[in-house]
XYZ file of N, CA and C in Angstrom:
261
model
N 16.115 -41.652 34.884
C 14.840 -41.046 34.527
C 14.279 -41.696 33.266
N 13.101 -42.136 33.338
C 12.457 -42.780 32.124
C 11.913 -41.671 31.197
N 12.397 -41.558 30.024
C 11.962 -40.543 29.052
C 11.183 -41.201 27.863
N 10.918 -42.421 28.011
C 10.053 -43.118 26.968
C 8.679 -42.648 27.010
N 7.993 -42.365 25.848
C 6.584 -41.986 25.899
C 5.732 -43.103 26.374
N 4.720 -42.633 27.122
C 3.719 -43.559 27.670
C 2.376 -43.353 27.099
N 1.701 -44.432 27.023
C 0.233 -44.357 26.632
C -0.617 -44.348 27.870
N -1.428 -43.331 28.144
C -2.191 -43.338 29.326
C -3.590 -43.943 28.941
N -4.059 -44.706 29.759
C -5.395 -45.393 29.519
C -6.301 -45.031 30.778
N -7.482 -45.021 30.371
C -8.513 -44.864 31.439
C -9.633 -45.921 31.375
N -10.199 -46.324 32.417
C -11.271 -47.243 32.389
C -12.625 -46.664 32.121
N -12.710 -45.344 32.059
C -13.931 -44.717 31.909
C -14.032 -44.402 30.376
N -15.275 -44.421 29.846
C -15.622 -43.979 28.517
C -15.306 -42.539 28.337
N -14.755 -42.190 27.232
C -14.474 -40.767 26.843
C -15.771 -40.231 26.024
N -16.326 -39.139 26.513
C -17.498 -38.636 25.909
C -17.157 -37.237 25.302
N -17.879 -36.882 24.229
C -17.688 -35.558 23.634
C -18.477 -34.526 24.597
N -17.848 -33.411 24.729
C -18.476 -32.365 25.504
C -19.297 -31.439 24.531
N -20.231 -30.698 24.946
C -20.983 -29.832 24.017
C -20.052 -28.757 23.486
N -20.281 -28.358 22.197
C -19.570 -27.300 21.609
C -19.979 -26.038 22.301
N -19.032 -25.056 22.220
C -19.345 -23.717 22.716
C -19.431 -22.709 21.627
N -20.263 -21.711 21.760
C -20.350 -20.619 20.827
C -19.237 -19.706 21.012
N -18.666 -19.321 19.921
C -17.603 -18.289 19.935
C -18.175 -16.895 20.249
N -17.385 -16.030 20.778
C -17.925 -14.705 21.126
C -16.929 -13.732 20.599
N -17.173 -12.454 20.742
C -18.406 -11.924 21.493
C -19.596 -12.020 20.576
N -20.720 -12.025 21.236
C -22.024 -12.094 20.568
C -22.689 -10.719 20.570
N -23.259 -10.331 19.459
C -23.946 -9.080 19.291
C -25.362 -9.262 19.081
N -26.207 -8.379 19.516
C -27.573 -8.307 19.166
C -27.707 -7.726 17.768
N -28.214 -8.463 16.810
C -28.160 -7.899 15.495
C -29.125 -6.647 15.367
N -30.020 -6.545 16.207
C -30.951 -5.364 16.189
C -30.174 -4.113 16.622
N -29.003 -4.279 17.265
C -28.247 -3.082 17.692
C -27.260 -2.604 16.702
N -27.179 -3.285 15.569
C -26.163 -2.920 14.604
C -26.767 -1.780 13.649
N -25.840 -1.080 12.961
C -26.311 0.034 12.013
C -26.856 -0.743 10.824
N -27.477 0.143 9.896
C -27.994 -0.491 8.755
C -26.974 -1.105 7.913
N -27.062 -2.301 7.383
C -26.069 -2.926 6.506
C -25.742 -2.106 5.312
N -24.532 -2.148 4.969
C -23.995 -1.394 3.758
C -23.351 -2.372 2.791
N -23.392 -2.101 1.484
C -22.784 -2.857 0.570
C -21.404 -2.264 0.166
N -21.196 -1.016 0.417
C -19.983 -0.312 0.087
C -19.898 0.894 0.932
N -18.720 1.139 1.482
C -18.608 2.343 2.312
C -17.819 3.526 1.635
N -17.324 3.220 0.490
C -16.649 4.260 -0.395
C -17.047 4.156 -1.786
N -16.814 5.145 -2.581
C -17.158 5.105 -3.993
C -16.180 4.259 -4.795
N -16.607 3.710 -5.986
C -15.716 2.866 -6.711
C -14.429 3.612 -7.207
N -14.427 4.952 -7.195
C -13.297 5.702 -7.673
C -12.238 6.039 -6.562
N -12.607 5.635 -5.355
C -11.690 5.804 -4.121
C -10.331 5.112 -4.407
N -9.253 5.896 -4.261
C -7.893 5.458 -4.622
C -7.502 4.312 -3.661
N -7.900 4.436 -2.388
C -7.337 3.400 -1.486
C -8.445 2.367 -1.066
N -9.444 2.213 -1.874
C -10.505 1.232 -1.612
C -9.978 -0.187 -1.807
N -10.534 -1.128 -0.961
C -10.246 -2.531 -1.105
C -11.598 -3.293 -1.227
N -11.549 -4.389 -1.950
C -12.726 -5.261 -2.051
C -12.520 -6.520 -1.345
N -13.470 -6.846 -0.458
C -13.387 -8.134 0.220
C -14.398 -9.086 -0.231
N -13.964 -10.214 -0.793
C -14.895 -11.272 -1.241
C -14.575 -12.603 -0.592
N -15.574 -13.442 -0.479
C -15.323 -14.695 0.108
C -16.547 -15.416 0.568
N -16.406 -16.505 1.209
C -17.520 -17.210 1.708
C -17.373 -17.507 3.139
N -18.538 -17.659 3.841
C -18.547 -17.787 5.292
C -19.078 -19.296 5.560
N -18.316 -20.009 6.424
C -18.622 -21.456 6.594
C -18.801 -21.509 8.145
N -19.700 -22.572 8.508
C -19.840 -22.821 9.962
C -18.683 -23.572 10.462
N -18.643 -23.995 11.672
C -17.626 -24.740 12.293
C -17.377 -26.058 11.746
N -18.367 -26.659 10.944
C -18.208 -27.939 10.314
C -17.861 -27.844 8.898
N -17.549 -26.645 8.422
C -17.211 -26.458 6.981
C -18.281 -26.303 6.040
N -19.556 -26.198 6.525
C -20.765 -26.137 5.623
C -20.994 -24.630 5.409
N -21.466 -24.320 4.166
C -21.800 -22.850 3.884
C -22.812 -22.344 5.000
N -22.531 -21.140 5.467
C -23.534 -20.540 6.462
C -24.647 -20.006 5.667
N -25.836 -20.410 6.029
C -27.083 -19.977 5.419
C -27.759 -18.844 6.087
N -27.352 -18.620 7.294
C -27.956 -17.375 8.030
C -27.094 -16.235 7.968
N -27.464 -15.183 8.711
C -26.719 -14.051 8.665
C -25.346 -14.244 9.427
N -24.409 -13.354 9.028
C -23.126 -13.517 9.640
C -22.718 -11.986 9.979
N -21.923 -11.842 10.981
C -21.345 -10.546 11.341
C -19.950 -10.386 10.840
N -19.731 -9.399 10.007
C -18.344 -9.108 9.455
C -17.930 -7.778 10.130
N -16.751 -7.813 10.716
C -16.256 -6.596 11.410
C -15.100 -6.120 10.616
N -15.049 -4.922 10.211
C -13.995 -4.407 9.378
C -13.382 -3.179 10.176
N -12.061 -3.274 10.432
C -11.381 -2.161 11.064
C -10.391 -1.421 10.098
N -10.342 -0.196 10.262
C -9.477 0.656 9.437
C -8.393 1.232 10.296
N -7.523 1.943 9.732
C -6.373 2.504 10.399
C -6.737 3.920 11.074
N -7.385 3.824 12.190
C -7.781 5.000 12.842
C -9.152 5.605 12.647
N -9.748 5.075 11.606
C -11.115 5.661 11.248
C -12.082 4.747 12.033
N -13.277 5.198 12.059
C -14.356 4.428 12.732
C -14.512 3.027 12.114
N -14.717 2.080 13.014
C -14.887 0.669 12.507
C -16.286 0.560 11.879
N -16.414 -0.377 11.021
C -17.714 -0.624 10.324
C -18.158 -2.074 10.624
N -19.321 -2.112 11.141
C -19.985 -3.389 11.499
C -21.048 -3.566 10.360
N -20.978 -4.553 9.605
C -21.931 -4.823 8.561
C -22.593 -6.244 8.788
N -23.884 -6.246 8.672
C -24.660 -7.510 8.638
C -24.778 -7.867 7.222
N -24.200 -9.069 6.874
C -24.242 -9.537 5.555
C -25.189 -10.671 5.315
N -26.001 -10.623 4.430
C -26.906 -11.702 4.056
C -26.327 -12.536 2.942
N -26.307 -13.845 3.085
C -25.725 -14.704 2.132
C -26.721 -14.712 0.941
N -26.155 -14.392 -0.215
C -27.092 -14.331 -1.403
C -26.897 -15.572 -2.327
N -25.881 -16.267 -2.058
C -25.731 -17.482 -2.930
C -25.056 -18.628 -2.062
N -25.400 -19.893 -2.419
C -24.874 -21.059 -1.711
C -23.761 -21.621 -2.556
N -22.653 -21.887 -1.830
C -21.469 -22.484 -2.486
C -21.759 -23.842 -3.017
């Protein structure tokens, strides 16, 4: 049995296929009002999430992004975040 690696070649040109949008997709008009904070600053178990959102090519996302936050058994929070600064 031949176990040597082989290089496969084709006579056809290889073309890029169109990229696909990741899902699931949500209608932004169906989301609840955006919130900046869901708990008070004195909440003992509160966490802060900070970061940047980039598109698939690594460029800063200039449009709205959907951030989904799940908690341990509580209702999930869907927040529409507007980018306020550019990296």
